[in-house]
Coordinates of C-alpha atoms and ligand atoms in Angstrom, one line a residue:
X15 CA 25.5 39.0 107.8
X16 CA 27.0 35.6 109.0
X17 CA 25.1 33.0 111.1
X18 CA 27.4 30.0 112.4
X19 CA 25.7 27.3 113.5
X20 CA 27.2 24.2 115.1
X21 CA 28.4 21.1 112.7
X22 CA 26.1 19.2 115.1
X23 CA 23.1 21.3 114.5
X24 CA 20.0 19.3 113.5
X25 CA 18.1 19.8 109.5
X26 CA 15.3 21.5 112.3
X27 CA 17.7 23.8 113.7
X28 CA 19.3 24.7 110.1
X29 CA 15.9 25.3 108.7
X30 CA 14.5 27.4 111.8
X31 CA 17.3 29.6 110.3
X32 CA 16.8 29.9 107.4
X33 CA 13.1 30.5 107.5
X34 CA 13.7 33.4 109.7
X35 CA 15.8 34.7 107.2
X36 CA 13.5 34.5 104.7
X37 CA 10.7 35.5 105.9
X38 CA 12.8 38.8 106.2
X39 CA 12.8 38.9 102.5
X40 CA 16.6 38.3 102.7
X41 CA 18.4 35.2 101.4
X42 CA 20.3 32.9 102.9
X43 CA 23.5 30.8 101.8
X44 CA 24.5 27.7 103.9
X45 CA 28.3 27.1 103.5
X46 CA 28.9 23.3 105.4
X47 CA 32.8 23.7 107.0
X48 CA 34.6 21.3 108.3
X49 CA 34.2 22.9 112.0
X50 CA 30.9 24.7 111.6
X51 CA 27.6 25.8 109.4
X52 CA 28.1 29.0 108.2
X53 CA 24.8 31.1 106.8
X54 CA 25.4 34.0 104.8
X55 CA 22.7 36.3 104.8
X56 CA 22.0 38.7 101.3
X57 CA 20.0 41.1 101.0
X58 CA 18.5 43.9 103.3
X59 CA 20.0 42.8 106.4
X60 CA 19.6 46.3 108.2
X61 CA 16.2 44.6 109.3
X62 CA 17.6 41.8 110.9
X63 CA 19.5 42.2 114.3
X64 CA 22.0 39.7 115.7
X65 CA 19.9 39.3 118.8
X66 CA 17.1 37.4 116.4
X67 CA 19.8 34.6 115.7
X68 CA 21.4 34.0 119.1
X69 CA 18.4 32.9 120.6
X70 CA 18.0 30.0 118.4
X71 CA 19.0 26.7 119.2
X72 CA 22.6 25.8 117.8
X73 CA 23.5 29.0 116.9
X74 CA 27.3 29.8 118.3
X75 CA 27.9 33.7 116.8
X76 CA 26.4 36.1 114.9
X77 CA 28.4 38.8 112.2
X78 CA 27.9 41.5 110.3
X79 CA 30.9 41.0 106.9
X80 CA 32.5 44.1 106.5
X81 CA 33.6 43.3 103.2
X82 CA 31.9 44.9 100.2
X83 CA 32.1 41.6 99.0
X84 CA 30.5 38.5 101.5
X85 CA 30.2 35.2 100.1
X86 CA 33.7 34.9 98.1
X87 CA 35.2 36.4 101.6
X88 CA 37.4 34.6 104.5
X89 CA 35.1 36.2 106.4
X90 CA 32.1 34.0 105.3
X91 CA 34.8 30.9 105.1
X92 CA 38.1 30.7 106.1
X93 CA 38.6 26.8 104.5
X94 CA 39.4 26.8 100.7
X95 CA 36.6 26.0 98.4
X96 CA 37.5 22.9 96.4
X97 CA 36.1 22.0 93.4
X98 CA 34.8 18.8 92.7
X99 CA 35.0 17.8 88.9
X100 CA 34.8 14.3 87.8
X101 CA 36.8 13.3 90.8
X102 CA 39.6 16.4 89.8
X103 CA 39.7 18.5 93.1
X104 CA 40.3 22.2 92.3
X105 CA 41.3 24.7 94.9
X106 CA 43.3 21.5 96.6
X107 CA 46.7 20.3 96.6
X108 CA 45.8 19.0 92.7
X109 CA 46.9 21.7 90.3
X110 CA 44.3 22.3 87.6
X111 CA 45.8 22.2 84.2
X112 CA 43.6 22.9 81.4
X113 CA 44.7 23.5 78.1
X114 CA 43.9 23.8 73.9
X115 CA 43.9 26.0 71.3
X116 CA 42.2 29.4 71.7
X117 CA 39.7 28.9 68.9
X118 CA 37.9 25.8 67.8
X119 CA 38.6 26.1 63.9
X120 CA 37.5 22.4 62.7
X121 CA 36.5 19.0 64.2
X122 CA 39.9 18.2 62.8
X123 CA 41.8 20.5 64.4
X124 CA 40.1 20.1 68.1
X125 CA 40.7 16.8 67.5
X126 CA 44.0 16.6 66.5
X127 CA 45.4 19.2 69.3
X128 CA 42.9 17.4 72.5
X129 CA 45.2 14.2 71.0
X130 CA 47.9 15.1 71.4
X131 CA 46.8 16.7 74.6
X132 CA 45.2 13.3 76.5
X133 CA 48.5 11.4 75.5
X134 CA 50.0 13.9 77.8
X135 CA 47.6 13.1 80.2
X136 CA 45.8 16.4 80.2
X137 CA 41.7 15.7 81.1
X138 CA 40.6 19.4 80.7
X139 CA 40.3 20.8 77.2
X140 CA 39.4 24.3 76.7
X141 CA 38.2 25.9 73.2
X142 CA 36.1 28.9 72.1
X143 CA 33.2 28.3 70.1
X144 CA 31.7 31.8 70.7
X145 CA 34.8 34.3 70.6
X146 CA 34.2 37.6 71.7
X147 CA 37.0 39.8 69.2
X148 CA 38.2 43.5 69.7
X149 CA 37.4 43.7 65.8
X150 CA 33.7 42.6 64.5
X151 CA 35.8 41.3 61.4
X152 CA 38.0 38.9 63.1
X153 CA 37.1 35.2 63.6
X154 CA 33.9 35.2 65.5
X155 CA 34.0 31.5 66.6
X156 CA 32.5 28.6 64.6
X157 CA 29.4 29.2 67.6
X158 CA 26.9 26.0 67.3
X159 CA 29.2 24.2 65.0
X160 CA 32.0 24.7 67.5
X161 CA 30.1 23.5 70.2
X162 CA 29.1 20.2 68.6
X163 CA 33.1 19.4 68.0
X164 CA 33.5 20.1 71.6
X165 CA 30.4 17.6 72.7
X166 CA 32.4 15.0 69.8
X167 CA 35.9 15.8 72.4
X168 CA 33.9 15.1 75.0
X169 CA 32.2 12.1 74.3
X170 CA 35.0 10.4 72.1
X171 CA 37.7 11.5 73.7
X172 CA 36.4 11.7 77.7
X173 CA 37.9 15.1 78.2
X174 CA 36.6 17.6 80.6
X175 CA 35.4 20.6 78.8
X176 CA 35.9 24.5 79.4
X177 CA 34.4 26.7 76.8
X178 CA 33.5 30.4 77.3
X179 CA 29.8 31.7 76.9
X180 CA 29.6 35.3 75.3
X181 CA 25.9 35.7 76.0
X182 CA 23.2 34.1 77.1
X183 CA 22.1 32.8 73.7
X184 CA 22.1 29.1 73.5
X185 CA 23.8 29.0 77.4
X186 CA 21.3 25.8 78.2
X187 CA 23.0 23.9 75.0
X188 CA 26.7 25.2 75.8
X189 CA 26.0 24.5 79.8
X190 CA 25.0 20.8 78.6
X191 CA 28.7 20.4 76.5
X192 CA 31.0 22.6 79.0
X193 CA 31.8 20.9 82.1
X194 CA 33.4 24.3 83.4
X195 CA 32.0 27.4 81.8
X196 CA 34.4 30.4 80.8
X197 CA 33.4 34.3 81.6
X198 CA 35.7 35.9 79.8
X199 CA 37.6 39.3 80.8
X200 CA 35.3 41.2 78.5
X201 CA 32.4 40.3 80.0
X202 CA 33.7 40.3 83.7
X203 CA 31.1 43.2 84.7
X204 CA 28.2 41.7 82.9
X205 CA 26.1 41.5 85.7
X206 CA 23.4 40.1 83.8
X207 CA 25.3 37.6 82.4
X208 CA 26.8 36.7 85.9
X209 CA 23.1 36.2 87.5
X210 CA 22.3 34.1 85.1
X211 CA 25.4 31.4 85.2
X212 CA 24.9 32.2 88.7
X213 CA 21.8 30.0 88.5
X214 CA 23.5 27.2 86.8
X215 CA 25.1 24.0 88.3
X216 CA 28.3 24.1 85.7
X217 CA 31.5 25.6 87.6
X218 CA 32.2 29.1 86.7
X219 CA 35.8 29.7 85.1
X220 CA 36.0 33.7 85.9
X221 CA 38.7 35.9 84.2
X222 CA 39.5 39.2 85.4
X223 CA 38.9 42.3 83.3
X224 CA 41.0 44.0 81.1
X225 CA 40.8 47.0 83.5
X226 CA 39.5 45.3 86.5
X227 CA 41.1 45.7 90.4
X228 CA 41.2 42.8 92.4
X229 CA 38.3 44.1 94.2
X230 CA 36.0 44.3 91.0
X231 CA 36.8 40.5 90.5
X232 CA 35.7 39.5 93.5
X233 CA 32.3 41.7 93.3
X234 CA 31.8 40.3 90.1
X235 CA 32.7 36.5 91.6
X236 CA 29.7 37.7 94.1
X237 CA 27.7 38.1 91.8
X238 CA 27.7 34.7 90.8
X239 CA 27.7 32.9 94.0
X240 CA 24.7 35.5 95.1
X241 CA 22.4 33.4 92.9
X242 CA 23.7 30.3 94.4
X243 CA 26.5 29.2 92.6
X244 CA 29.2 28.8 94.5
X245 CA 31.4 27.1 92.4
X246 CA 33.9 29.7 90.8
X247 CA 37.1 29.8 89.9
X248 CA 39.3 32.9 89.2
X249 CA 41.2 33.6 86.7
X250 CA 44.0 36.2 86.7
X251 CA 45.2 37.0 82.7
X252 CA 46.8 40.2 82.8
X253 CA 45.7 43.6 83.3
X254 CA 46.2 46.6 80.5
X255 CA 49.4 48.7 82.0
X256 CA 51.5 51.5 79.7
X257 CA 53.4 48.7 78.8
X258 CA 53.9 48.0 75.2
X259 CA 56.4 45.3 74.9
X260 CA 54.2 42.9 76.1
X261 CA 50.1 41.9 75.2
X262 CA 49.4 42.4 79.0
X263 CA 51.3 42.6 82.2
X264 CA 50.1 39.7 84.1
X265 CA 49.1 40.8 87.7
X266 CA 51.0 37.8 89.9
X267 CA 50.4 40.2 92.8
X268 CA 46.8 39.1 92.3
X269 CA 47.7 35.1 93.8
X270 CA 48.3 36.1 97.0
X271 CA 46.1 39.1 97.9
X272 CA 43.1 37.1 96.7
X273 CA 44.1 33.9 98.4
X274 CA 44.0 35.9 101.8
X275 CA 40.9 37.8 100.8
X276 CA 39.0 35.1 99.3
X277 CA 38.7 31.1 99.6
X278 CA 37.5 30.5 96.1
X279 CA 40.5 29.1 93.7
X280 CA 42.3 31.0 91.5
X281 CA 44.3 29.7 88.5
X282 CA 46.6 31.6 86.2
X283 CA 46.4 32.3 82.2
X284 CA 50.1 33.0 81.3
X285 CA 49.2 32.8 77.5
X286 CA 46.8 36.6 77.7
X287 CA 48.4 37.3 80.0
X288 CA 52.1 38.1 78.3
X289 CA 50.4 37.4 74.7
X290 CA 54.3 36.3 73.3
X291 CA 54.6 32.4 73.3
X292 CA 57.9 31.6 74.5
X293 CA 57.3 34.0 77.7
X294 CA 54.6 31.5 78.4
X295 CA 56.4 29.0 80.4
X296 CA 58.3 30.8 82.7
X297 CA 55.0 33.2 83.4
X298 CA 53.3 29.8 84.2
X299 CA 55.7 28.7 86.7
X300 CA 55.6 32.1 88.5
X301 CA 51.7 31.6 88.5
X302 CA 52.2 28.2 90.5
X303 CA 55.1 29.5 92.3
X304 CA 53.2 32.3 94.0
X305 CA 50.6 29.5 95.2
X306 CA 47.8 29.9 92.1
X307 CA 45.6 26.7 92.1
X308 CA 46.7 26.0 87.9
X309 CA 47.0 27.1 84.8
X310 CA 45.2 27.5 81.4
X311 CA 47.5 27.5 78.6
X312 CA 46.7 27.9 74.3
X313 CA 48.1 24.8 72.9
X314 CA 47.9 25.1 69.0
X315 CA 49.0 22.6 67.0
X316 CA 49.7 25.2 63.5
X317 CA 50.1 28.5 65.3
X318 CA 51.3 30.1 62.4
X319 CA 47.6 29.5 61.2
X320 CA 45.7 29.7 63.9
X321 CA 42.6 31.9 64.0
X322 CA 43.2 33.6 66.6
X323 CA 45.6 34.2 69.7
X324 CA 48.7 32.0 67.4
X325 CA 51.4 34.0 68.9
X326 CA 50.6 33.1 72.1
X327 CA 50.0 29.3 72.0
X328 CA 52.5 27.1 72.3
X329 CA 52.7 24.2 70.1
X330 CA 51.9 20.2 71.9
X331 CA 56.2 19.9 71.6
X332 CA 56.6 23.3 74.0
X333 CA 53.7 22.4 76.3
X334 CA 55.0 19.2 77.2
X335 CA 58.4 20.1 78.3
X336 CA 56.4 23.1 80.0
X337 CA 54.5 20.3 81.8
X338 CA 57.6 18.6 82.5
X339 CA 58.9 21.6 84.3
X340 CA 55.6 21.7 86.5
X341 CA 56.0 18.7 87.5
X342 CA 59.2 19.3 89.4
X343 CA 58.2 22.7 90.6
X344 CA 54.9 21.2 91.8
X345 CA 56.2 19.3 95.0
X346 CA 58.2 22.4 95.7
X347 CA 54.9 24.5 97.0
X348 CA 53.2 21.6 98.2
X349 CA 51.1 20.7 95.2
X350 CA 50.8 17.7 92.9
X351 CA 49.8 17.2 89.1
X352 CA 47.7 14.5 88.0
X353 CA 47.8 13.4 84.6
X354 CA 45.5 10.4 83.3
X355 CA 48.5 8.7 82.3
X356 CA 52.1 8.9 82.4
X357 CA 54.1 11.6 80.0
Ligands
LIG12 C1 40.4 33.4 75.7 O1 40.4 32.8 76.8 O2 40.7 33.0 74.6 C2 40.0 34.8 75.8 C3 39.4 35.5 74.9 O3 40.4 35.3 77.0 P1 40.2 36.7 77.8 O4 38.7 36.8 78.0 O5 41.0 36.6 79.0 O6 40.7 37.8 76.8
LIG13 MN1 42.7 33.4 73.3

């Protein structure tokens, strides 16, 4: 259920509101527009009719979402969520460009590729300290050690930081280093998992299952902003198809439908998605060119011996002139990329 309320409306009026929703044991989600208040009602709203709302002062109308799926729907909003992250404005004309290697592998290494990266210009640097692998003898992640290189980026370096969390173990310590926090597609549906970043502050990076519809993504996405968070941003990185000449067959489709469906952003991960690293750029610009919101790329500085995910990363050389090209596509679909410095 949907209550809008008038931009106008007093704290009184708002709070009237909400305490009748409440005290129906449902919970309620205020969403400030730029027109209008919007209140999302969760929970067992059966109980509630419309007629209890549009008696109260400042309430314009009253709506049950039909969507399976109610806070992450144009229903609930129909503005774009933006992002606020250290002044960088996701989900607005500012493409989001993150980018590192898959795995951090030393201090030296995350150091040497975020480099490279912030002479670009690049602010957001993503690395896996926890890495969830197919295989329980591949590379598992360098986990607390990891995480302490990534606080060492942060704080000597001044990049933004995007790191995934596998579990809930040490998620206070990760949420304290990760500026953005990574769900990864293997963890998509675990709802636990997704209640509890849900009751985090940190921005939720959200990648789409292996197996997942576009609909599943945004339940799970629902999940999150159910607990209050409504800071998510999607990720689309290929879907499994019978495809075998590629790692995945990245679901461009996915832009669009969920830009009409949804207001949350949604960037694009070229790199899982066609897994083969000189595919990467041109799957990138067909991410921006269908209107996705960015990009996260694997940028390895030795791919050749990277821990995981080599084949796929381009090296700081290839990433560059990838950026270059996004630069002139950018104005093209009405969006702009800001680096911290010129490249
Ligand atoms: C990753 O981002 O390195 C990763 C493991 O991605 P995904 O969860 O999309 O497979
Ligand atoms: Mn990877």
């Amino acid at each position: 259920m949907l209550v809008v309320m008038d931009l106008s409306a007093s704290q009184k009026e708002v709070d009237s509101v909400i305490n009748k929703i409440e005290n129906n044991n449902c919970k309620s989600h205020i969403i400030y527009g730029n027109q209008k208040i919007a209140i999302g009602v969760t929970g067992q709203t059966q109980k509630l009719s419309e007629d209890d709302f549009l008696t109260m002062d400042a309430v314009i109308d009253v709506m049950r979402v039909s969507k399976k799926y109610k806070l992450v729907s144009r229903e609930m909003k129909d503005e774009d969520t933006v992002i606020d992250v250290k002044g960088n404005l996701i989900g607005s004309d500012e493409l989001l460009i993150i980018a590192g290697p898959c795995s951090v592998e030393s201090r030296q290494q995350v150091f040497d590729i975020a480099g490279e990266l912030k002479e670009m210009g690049i602010k957001f640097f993503r690395a896996g300290a926890y890495k969830p692998r197919t295989s329980p003898y591949a590379f598992q992640g360098l986990k607390e050690k990891g995480l302490e290189y990534l606080a060492d980026v942060k704080k000597e370096l001044g990049m933004i930081i995007v790191t995934e969390a596998k579990d809930s173990n040490n998620l206070e310590q990760l949420a304290e280093v990760s500026d953005i926090i990574q769900i990864g597609a293997r963890n998509m549906q675990n709802f636990s998992l997704l209640e509890e970043v849900g009751r985090l502050k940190n921005p939720i990076l959200l990648k789409r299952g292996l197996a997942a519809s576009i609909e599943d993504l945004l339940m799970s996405a629902e999940y999150i902003l159910s607990e209050g968070n409504y800071n998510v941003i999607l990720c689309e990185r290929g879907i499994r198809t019978f495809e075998t000449m590629t790692r995945n067959t990245l679901d461009l489709n996915a832009i669009p439908v969920v830009k009409q469906q949804s207001h949350l952003p949604i960037i694009v991960d070229p790199s899982h998605g066609i897994g083969i690293w000189d595919k990467v750029p041109p799957m990138a610009m067909a991410g921006i060119a269908c209107g996705a919101d960015g990009i996260v790329v694997e940028v390895h500085n030795k791919p050749d011996q990277a821990l995981s995910d080599g084949a796929q990363s381009l090296t700081p050389k290839h990433f560059k002139e990838l950026l270059q090209k996004i630069q002139e596509l950018a104005p093209v679909v009405n969006k702009k990329v800001t680096l911290e410095c010129a490249v």
